Amino acid sequence: MLIVSAIVSGLSLGAMYGLIALGYHVTYAVSNTVNFSQGSSVMLGAVLCYTLWITFGWPVTLAVVVALFLCALFGLVVERFLVRPFAARGSNAWLMATVAGGIILDNAVMFSFGKEPRSLPSVLAQKPVSLFGAGVYPLQLAIPVVGIAVALGLHVLLNRTRAGKRLLAVVQNPSAARLMGIDVKRAIALSFAASAVLAGLAGMLIAPLLSVSSDMGLMFGIKAFAVAILGGIGSASGIMLAGFLYGLAEALITALLGSSYTQILVFSAVIAALALMPNGLFGRAAVKKV
Amino acid sequence: MVRSLLKPRFALSRRAAVLGLGAAVLLGGAPAFAQETIKVGLVAALSGQSAKSGEAITRGLEVAIDEINAAGGVLGKKVELIRRDDESNPAKGVVAARELVQKEKVAAFFGGIDTPVSLAIVPFANQAKVPFISVWAAGTGITRNGAAENYVFRVSAVDELVDEAMIDYAVKTYKTAKPGLMLINNPWGESNEKGLKAASAAKGLTLAGAEKFDNADVDMVPQLTRLKEAGADTLFLIANVQPAAQVVKSLDRMGWNVPVVSHWGPAGGRFTELGGPSAEKVHMVQTYTFSGNLSKKGQTVLAALKTKYPQVTTLADVTPAVGIANAYDAMHLLALAIAKAGTTEGPALRQAFYEIGSYEGLIKSYAKPFSPTNQDALSKDDYIFTHFKGAEIVPVN
Amino acid sequence: MARFVLPLSILLGAAALCAFCLSAESYTLFVIALVALTVIVGVGLNILLGLAGQVSLGHVGFYAIGAYVSGILILQGWNFFAALPVAMLVAGLVGALLALPALRVSGPYLAMVTIAFAFIVEHGLIEWKAVTGGANGLMGIMPPSIGGHAFAEREMALLSVVLAALSLLGFWMLSGARLGRAMRAVRDSEVAAQSVGLNPVGLKTLAFALSAALAGLAGAVFAPLLMFISPGSFPFSQSILFLFAVVLGGAGTVLGPVIGALVVAGLPELLSDLAEYRLLIFGALLLAVLWIAPEGIVGLLARLKRTDPRPARNRATDLAAFLRPAAAPPLTVDGIGISFGGVKAASGVSFTASPGAITAVIGPNGAGKTTVLNMIGGFYRPDSGTIRLGAGANLAGAPAYKVARAGIARTYQTTQLFGTLSVLENIRIAGADAATAEALLAFVGYGGPVAARADDLPHVDRRLVEIARALATRPRVLLLDEPAAGLMRADKDALGILLRRIAEMGIAVILVEHDMTMVMGISDHVVVLDAGRPIASGTPAAIRENPLVIAAYLGGTQTRARGRTTPWDGSRDAVLSALRLTAGYGAAPVLEDVALEVRPGELVALLGANGAGKSTAMKAVSGLLRPVSGDIVLKDARISALPAHRIARMGLALVPEGRQVFPELSVRDNILLGSSARSDTPDTATLERELAAQFARFPRLKERAASRAGLLSGGEQQMLALARGLMAKPDILLLDEPSLGLAPAIINEVFDVLAELREEGVTILLVDQMAALALTVADRAYVLESGRVVKAGTARDLSGDAALEAAYLGARPAAQ
């Protein structure tokens, strides 16, 4: 019962980490940059969903759609103002700039949304169901399913649609993609929008299990980054797998050894894994050229 | 841990220094010589997870200051509040305290919700000989800091006393014989673990166990399962609202219906919204609530809050009341001390705290609230047990 | 004396600040101490980031370690001044330890390792309660006292300022010393650093340790300054602020951390009245600074300073004595080979390079010349064979820096200078003293200022400085990878003379070069590679006449003719034309004043040896290379300023050099992607029909329609790229080196397809180094040499023209 509960929690957390980490993957693959305010996008998704649905009383589907649209907009703004100006001149100051962007968004939300955590209701997180004798919320079971579905959906979108294949072309060979008439700059902007949408979606999904607040995103952002790195930032399937591994490791360590050592053990494992496999657990090495 | 700490060493010059050009740019100008107002400070979390607590304290202080100023101020001067954000970071808190004392020359200053921050400020306050009044952080060592000349006062609960009160209450209400502890993994949890263990030992109770969890944990089932299997008949909960809500949800999922007696953490937010209907079953320690039959003072303060802060409309907007009420009473007590001392010099002010006679406060009627052996204005008997009813906190029965 | 301005101003500034401290108020003192401590951490981080080029997002961990070590020791009754070095040492050791995993990774991976480190330290401090006091931290850490005089804020501020000044001076000394230069060299170009004998791993580990030790030092003072430390005092966000302080001030500059610390630790004081809005404003300010002063404030000011214009002079340094090797053993390469992913890039390569002689390794593009150099230089580990200097140990597979230390120096195809170092520093890093370095610069003919930043040099000077740097290691063997690429004729001639002079010093020179005039003019011995295998070796004259070599270069004469059945007779209005087209990378133009035009239905070839500018022309026309000057007109529209994707949509399709297929996508998807550029949006049925037409043309692609493009053979990939280009239904198809690296049979297949397309009326501009081959299909051709059109005419007129062969293999000696 204890283990079942931990595994279910680990899987739902892992799915979240995976989704957010996919966001890092998408932008890195297309542009070799990552949005370090990804955690803020997680928060933004949850906060907007709450505000539109609960505060403004919009229908829930409309609220979700509009919230995700606004997340995409945030991603575009990040790319245009916090990444492109620096990446264009070959500087890596986008790292600091996106961090600054995250600080600004978190604090701006704190003033507009309020300082106390709110609860995003969900019919799936009210009555527990029994699974092998352990009580779990249906949402906890639904999240990994949704997570995998979204990851698969993304995979299908990329590999089965024309627009997706164009994006893959940019990932694999940007200059050849330009020769196909593909606007690489737009593709990069798009990838940041997609990245923020993935994070926003993750925020909405996890919020009913936790709560909605202006600072909910930070740790998610950092852990998801660890997941992206562990999975090998260039490998989408590796990242989802790493997400589940990370979530399970966290939950099981907490369940079996107590929560005191969770972070120490998990982060040590991250360092050890990278020391042994510098390209992540599922990443591939590139041939160096002189 | 806190031993005979600090002999005053830093002779503080109260005169304004001649600031060099560079430092003037850096620090934003030299302080004024003449003070037209009496400044009081606040070092609290104004941003981040605990920002709400800083807001509550601010409101309590401001309402009291408005009353004091409307009555002509203290020593013929208006009282002015200067706030600094500690970001819940002890180092930041010390820097902020130094700035308030050394640059802004506050007569005294208040502390926020975080025990580690207040503990970090304590040695400095004693050294600087400026009264530091805790209005929320309940860590026992804040006031019982072992300093020969103790400048730290408190109008709030004290962990050690809260722990005793909780055990008493549980034994009385639930006939508790084998309690289990659910503790947040931080200094506050640590301090209460000690207190609860001591208090249950004193009552001859055996513990089913002590389990810890983190702020961001979503699943407390493993910890609770261990306590259940060890035969716990009551849970003592030490956590802020978010993890406390997760404990309630985990209990729900397990289908374990067990009495929960809690420190005041859950009162800091929308516990029932976050934890679901079962959150109403949790009984919590409070020093004050605006619900129920309000005293005249209570009505006045509530009205003042509603006037001054338009966002306050329902009782749910004045939870947690402890922050507001403690701050309100503390500010009035400070004003009385300043008036009694006739000066804002620290040592005289400290003596004046001991000489405060009686004050009809929001929480209770204070009579000689402070003495050199007890710098805490509230005692075990002043705590009330409450629970959430909807969004409001109401006394148990 | 100018070089002492900086340290003197640091000393004076520190002295003035100390004097100010004597009369300052306690809070001011406290803030000064905090800023000074931030300066110390900043200097440490500057060693790591500014000198060694490594990012750390976990420096607060070292700061915390320093603070805890000093705090714990002081509480144990230690003297603060004894605890200080211990704290530094512990932090430094942990830094060196962290460097082990950290240096195996880079970029975001490195960022993650350091982030994880910071979190481990934070949680470790919380959990190791017995020693650290857990989350409650340690209280009552008393400041030190000397001779009964207890330190108060004033003394702590003075101490912090003095330590900060010392660390700044230390940084100044380090960055000017050989060690600091070596770190910067590793940052600028790890590859080149190894080739001058530097060990990047050792240097970066040292940088990590020094950096951590300084953070530890600051932490050690922080503990008694606050008298209280707890894990909460060292939040993760502090790491970001430290990093920001360095970036803001200007990474690598001496005074940068001072400016950065003033902003990061001082600015919040200015903003303290804004309480809860503080972080919001701080974030906005941070962004504003990043936008306005991306190089950092000090960095920005430094760029404004004028460079000392003094050129290099030889002040009586006997270079011959410096360079002439004590022993002059030959370099013997015996049967070396290497494969990448199953493909043999080189095999069975053997030759001996004698001291005092120039040995040239030549071959058409993709022959494996650079691969051979990389094996000799230690960047690739050969699968087989041996490399020996005289009777010495086998060097095959030894790391690059060891090869360099053994006496083998090299230069690179793209020059690998240490970009942020001065020209003189670039030479000195390789081991020469200042006088010798200048003498070497004078010797290679570098006429610019010795103080110039290497990144700012024009192309020809970069080549010369790189050669001088290689010479500074006093090599016995000098490897040169296409040193003449991108140079003007006059510069090439001067370079040739220089190489001869170097050889005459007794050095074995190994030259990989495309410029045949130069190779034939200066080499003693020539080794010819084709498709990774040696096909000939001998004297230049013998090689020049070797039919195998001529065939390898020009595509041989056995290729079948593919003349038109009916001669071309189309419109005279060009589909594509270029006028006065000049383009290049950075300073040196690769293409100068080129004019060409392609008319509807024509197949025009652009010929010339490697490095003549053919590919650059293709990139300039297709929009991949911008900006260019001059006019390019496609169907009456000027496209010289348009980006590649816009030009592609206007009807120009380039089949790029090296095929550039999308390796992870299927063959089918690759072909379909070609239609992305079309202005009409064809429906699925149309696309399928056109796809079927491509499959009919390339039956081999049909068989492999579902497999990943990356798995195809080179020839199949070329066909795929061609099919992909054709799917765009372009008004003009550009082909860049379609025969490159393909077997003769496959080449014939590809060119048969080109002839077919020509007959179908597709307009084509073809670049191929196999001139004879290209002329079998072309209607007209232009011959490029050193970036200029030297000849134009019909294919019939040009084939067999001596000028054409000369453009490839150099002029025949008889013709000179």
mmCIF file of C-alpha atoms in Angstrom, chain B residues 29-140:
data_model
loop_
_atom_site.group_PDB
_atom_site.id
_atom_site.type_symbol
_atom_site.label_atom_id
_atom_site.label_comp_id
_atom_site.label_asym_id
_atom_site.label_seq_id
_atom_site.Cartn_x
_atom_site.Cartn_y
_atom_site.Cartn_z
ATOM 1 C CA GLY B 29 22.161 59.705 1.144
ATOM 2 C CA ALA B 30 22.848 60.453 4.764
ATOM 3 C CA PRO B 31 20.220 60.001 7.467
ATOM 4 C CA ALA B 32 18.631 63.108 8.880
ATOM 5 C CA PHE B 33 19.645 64.454 12.272
ATOM 6 C CA ALA B 34 16.323 65.423 13.711
ATOM 7 C CA GLN B 35 13.599 62.823 13.758
ATOM 8 C CA GLU B 36 10.166 64.257 13.405
ATOM 9 C CA THR B 37 8.649 60.827 13.693
ATOM 10 C CA ILE B 38 9.320 57.809 15.802
ATOM 11 C CA LYS B 39 10.299 55.073 13.416
ATOM 12 C CA VAL B 40 9.465 51.457 14.044
ATOM 13 C CA GLY B 41 10.644 48.699 11.757
ATOM 14 C CA LEU B 42 9.401 45.421 10.397
ATOM 15 C CA VAL B 43 11.598 42.652 9.028
ATOM 16 C CA ALA B 44 9.322 40.042 7.482
ATOM 17 C CA ALA B 45 8.713 37.993 4.396
ATOM 18 C CA LEU B 46 7.069 40.374 1.953
ATOM 19 C CA SER B 47 7.747 38.263 -1.111
ATOM 20 C CA GLY B 48 7.814 34.543 -1.788
ATOM 21 C CA GLN B 49 5.874 31.744 -0.178
ATOM 22 C CA SER B 50 5.242 33.504 3.128
ATOM 23 C CA ALA B 51 4.415 36.910 1.680
ATOM 24 C CA LYS B 52 0.869 36.697 3.003
ATOM 25 C CA SER B 53 2.140 36.615 6.585
ATOM 26 C CA GLY B 54 4.102 39.817 6.087
ATOM 27 C CA GLU B 55 0.983 41.422 4.720
ATOM 28 C CA ALA B 56 -1.079 40.380 7.765
ATOM 29 C CA ILE B 57 1.516 41.753 10.195
ATOM 30 C CA THR B 58 1.690 44.985 8.232
ATOM 31 C CA ARG B 59 -2.080 45.401 8.478
ATOM 32 C CA GLY B 60 -2.130 44.812 12.231
ATOM 33 C CA LEU B 61 0.700 47.266 12.776
ATOM 34 C CA GLU B 62 -0.764 49.934 10.494
ATOM 35 C CA VAL B 63 -4.186 49.815 12.125
ATOM 36 C CA ALA B 64 -2.576 50.203 15.550
ATOM 37 C CA ILE B 65 -0.301 52.995 14.311
ATOM 38 C CA ASP B 66 -3.308 54.831 12.855
ATOM 39 C CA GLU B 67 -5.013 54.649 16.240
ATOM 40 C CA ILE B 68 -1.902 55.853 18.044
ATOM 41 C CA ASN B 69 -1.301 58.702 15.637
ATOM 42 C CA ALA B 70 -4.962 59.723 15.721
ATOM 43 C CA ALA B 71 -4.590 60.025 19.489
ATOM 44 C CA GLY B 72 -1.607 62.374 19.075
ATOM 45 C CA GLY B 73 1.228 59.916 18.622
ATOM 46 C CA VAL B 74 3.833 59.019 21.205
ATOM 47 C CA LEU B 75 5.989 61.589 22.987
ATOM 48 C CA GLY B 76 4.291 64.122 20.767
ATOM 49 C CA LYS B 77 5.587 62.483 17.623
ATOM 50 C CA LYS B 78 3.852 60.446 14.968
ATOM 51 C CA VAL B 79 4.796 56.808 14.612
ATOM 52 C CA GLU B 80 6.067 55.676 11.228
ATOM 53 C CA LEU B 81 6.471 52.095 9.993
ATOM 54 C CA ILE B 82 9.433 51.123 7.826
ATOM 55 C CA ARG B 83 9.246 47.682 6.251
ATOM 56 C CA ARG B 84 12.005 45.483 4.884
ATOM 57 C CA ASP B 85 11.683 42.208 3.016
ATOM 58 C CA ASP B 86 13.748 39.323 4.386
ATOM 59 C CA GLU B 87 12.799 36.923 1.563
ATOM 60 C CA SER B 88 12.645 34.264 4.326
ATOM 61 C CA ASN B 89 16.447 34.282 4.206
ATOM 62 C CA PRO B 90 18.209 34.687 7.576
ATOM 63 C CA ALA B 91 21.188 36.487 6.064
ATOM 64 C CA LYS B 92 18.885 38.948 4.324
ATOM 65 C CA GLY B 93 17.000 39.375 7.571
ATOM 66 C CA VAL B 94 20.140 40.345 9.473
ATOM 67 C CA VAL B 95 21.117 42.829 6.788
ATOM 68 C CA ALA B 96 17.627 44.322 6.883
ATOM 69 C CA ALA B 97 17.683 44.520 10.688
ATOM 70 C CA ARG B 98 21.031 46.262 10.594
ATOM 71 C CA GLU B 99 19.765 48.729 8.076
ATOM 72 C CA LEU B 100 16.667 49.509 10.121
ATOM 73 C CA VAL B 101 18.668 49.982 13.296
ATOM 74 C CA GLN B 102 21.854 51.560 12.041
ATOM 75 C CA LYS B 103 20.646 53.591 9.109
ATOM 76 C CA GLU B 104 16.955 54.231 9.707
ATOM 77 C CA LYS B 105 17.461 54.501 13.496
ATOM 78 C CA VAL B 106 14.262 52.737 14.384
ATOM 79 C CA ALA B 107 13.266 52.793 18.056
ATOM 80 C CA ALA B 108 12.302 49.137 17.930
ATOM 81 C CA PHE B 109 11.418 46.602 15.270
ATOM 82 C CA PHE B 110 9.132 43.662 14.702
ATOM 83 C CA GLY B 111 9.877 40.247 13.277
ATOM 84 C CA GLY B 112 7.987 38.027 10.842
ATOM 85 C CA ILE B 113 6.850 34.441 10.486
ATOM 86 C CA ASP B 114 10.190 32.677 9.973
ATOM 87 C CA THR B 115 11.858 31.403 13.118
ATOM 88 C CA PRO B 116 15.300 31.030 11.456
ATOM 89 C CA VAL B 117 15.238 34.660 10.397
ATOM 90 C CA SER B 118 14.253 35.854 13.845
ATOM 91 C CA LEU B 119 16.856 33.639 15.488
ATOM 92 C CA ALA B 120 19.482 35.179 13.247
ATOM 93 C CA ILE B 121 18.418 38.679 14.218
ATOM 94 C CA VAL B 122 18.336 38.034 17.971
ATOM 95 C CA PRO B 123 22.106 38.344 18.673
ATOM 96 C CA PHE B 124 22.262 41.534 16.660
ATOM 97 C CA ALA B 125 19.276 43.084 18.458
ATOM 98 C CA ASN B 126 20.810 42.327 21.822
ATOM 99 C CA GLN B 127 24.127 43.767 20.759
ATOM 100 C CA ALA B 128 22.617 46.865 19.245
ATOM 101 C CA LYS B 129 20.406 47.294 22.327
ATOM 102 C CA VAL B 130 17.294 47.860 20.279
ATOM 103 C CA PRO B 131 14.079 46.067 21.232
ATOM 104 C CA PHE B 132 13.050 43.378 18.753
ATOM 105 C CA ILE B 133 9.480 42.189 19.087
ATOM 106 C CA SER B 134 8.451 38.904 17.560
ATOM 107 C CA VAL B 135 4.810 38.913 16.518
ATOM 108 C CA TRP B 136 4.641 35.576 14.770
ATOM 109 C CA ALA B 137 7.692 33.286 14.830
ATOM 110 C CA ALA B 138 7.145 30.919 17.733
ATOM 111 C CA GLY B 139 10.599 29.355 18.080
ATOM 112 C CA THR B 140 11.269 28.980 21.782
#
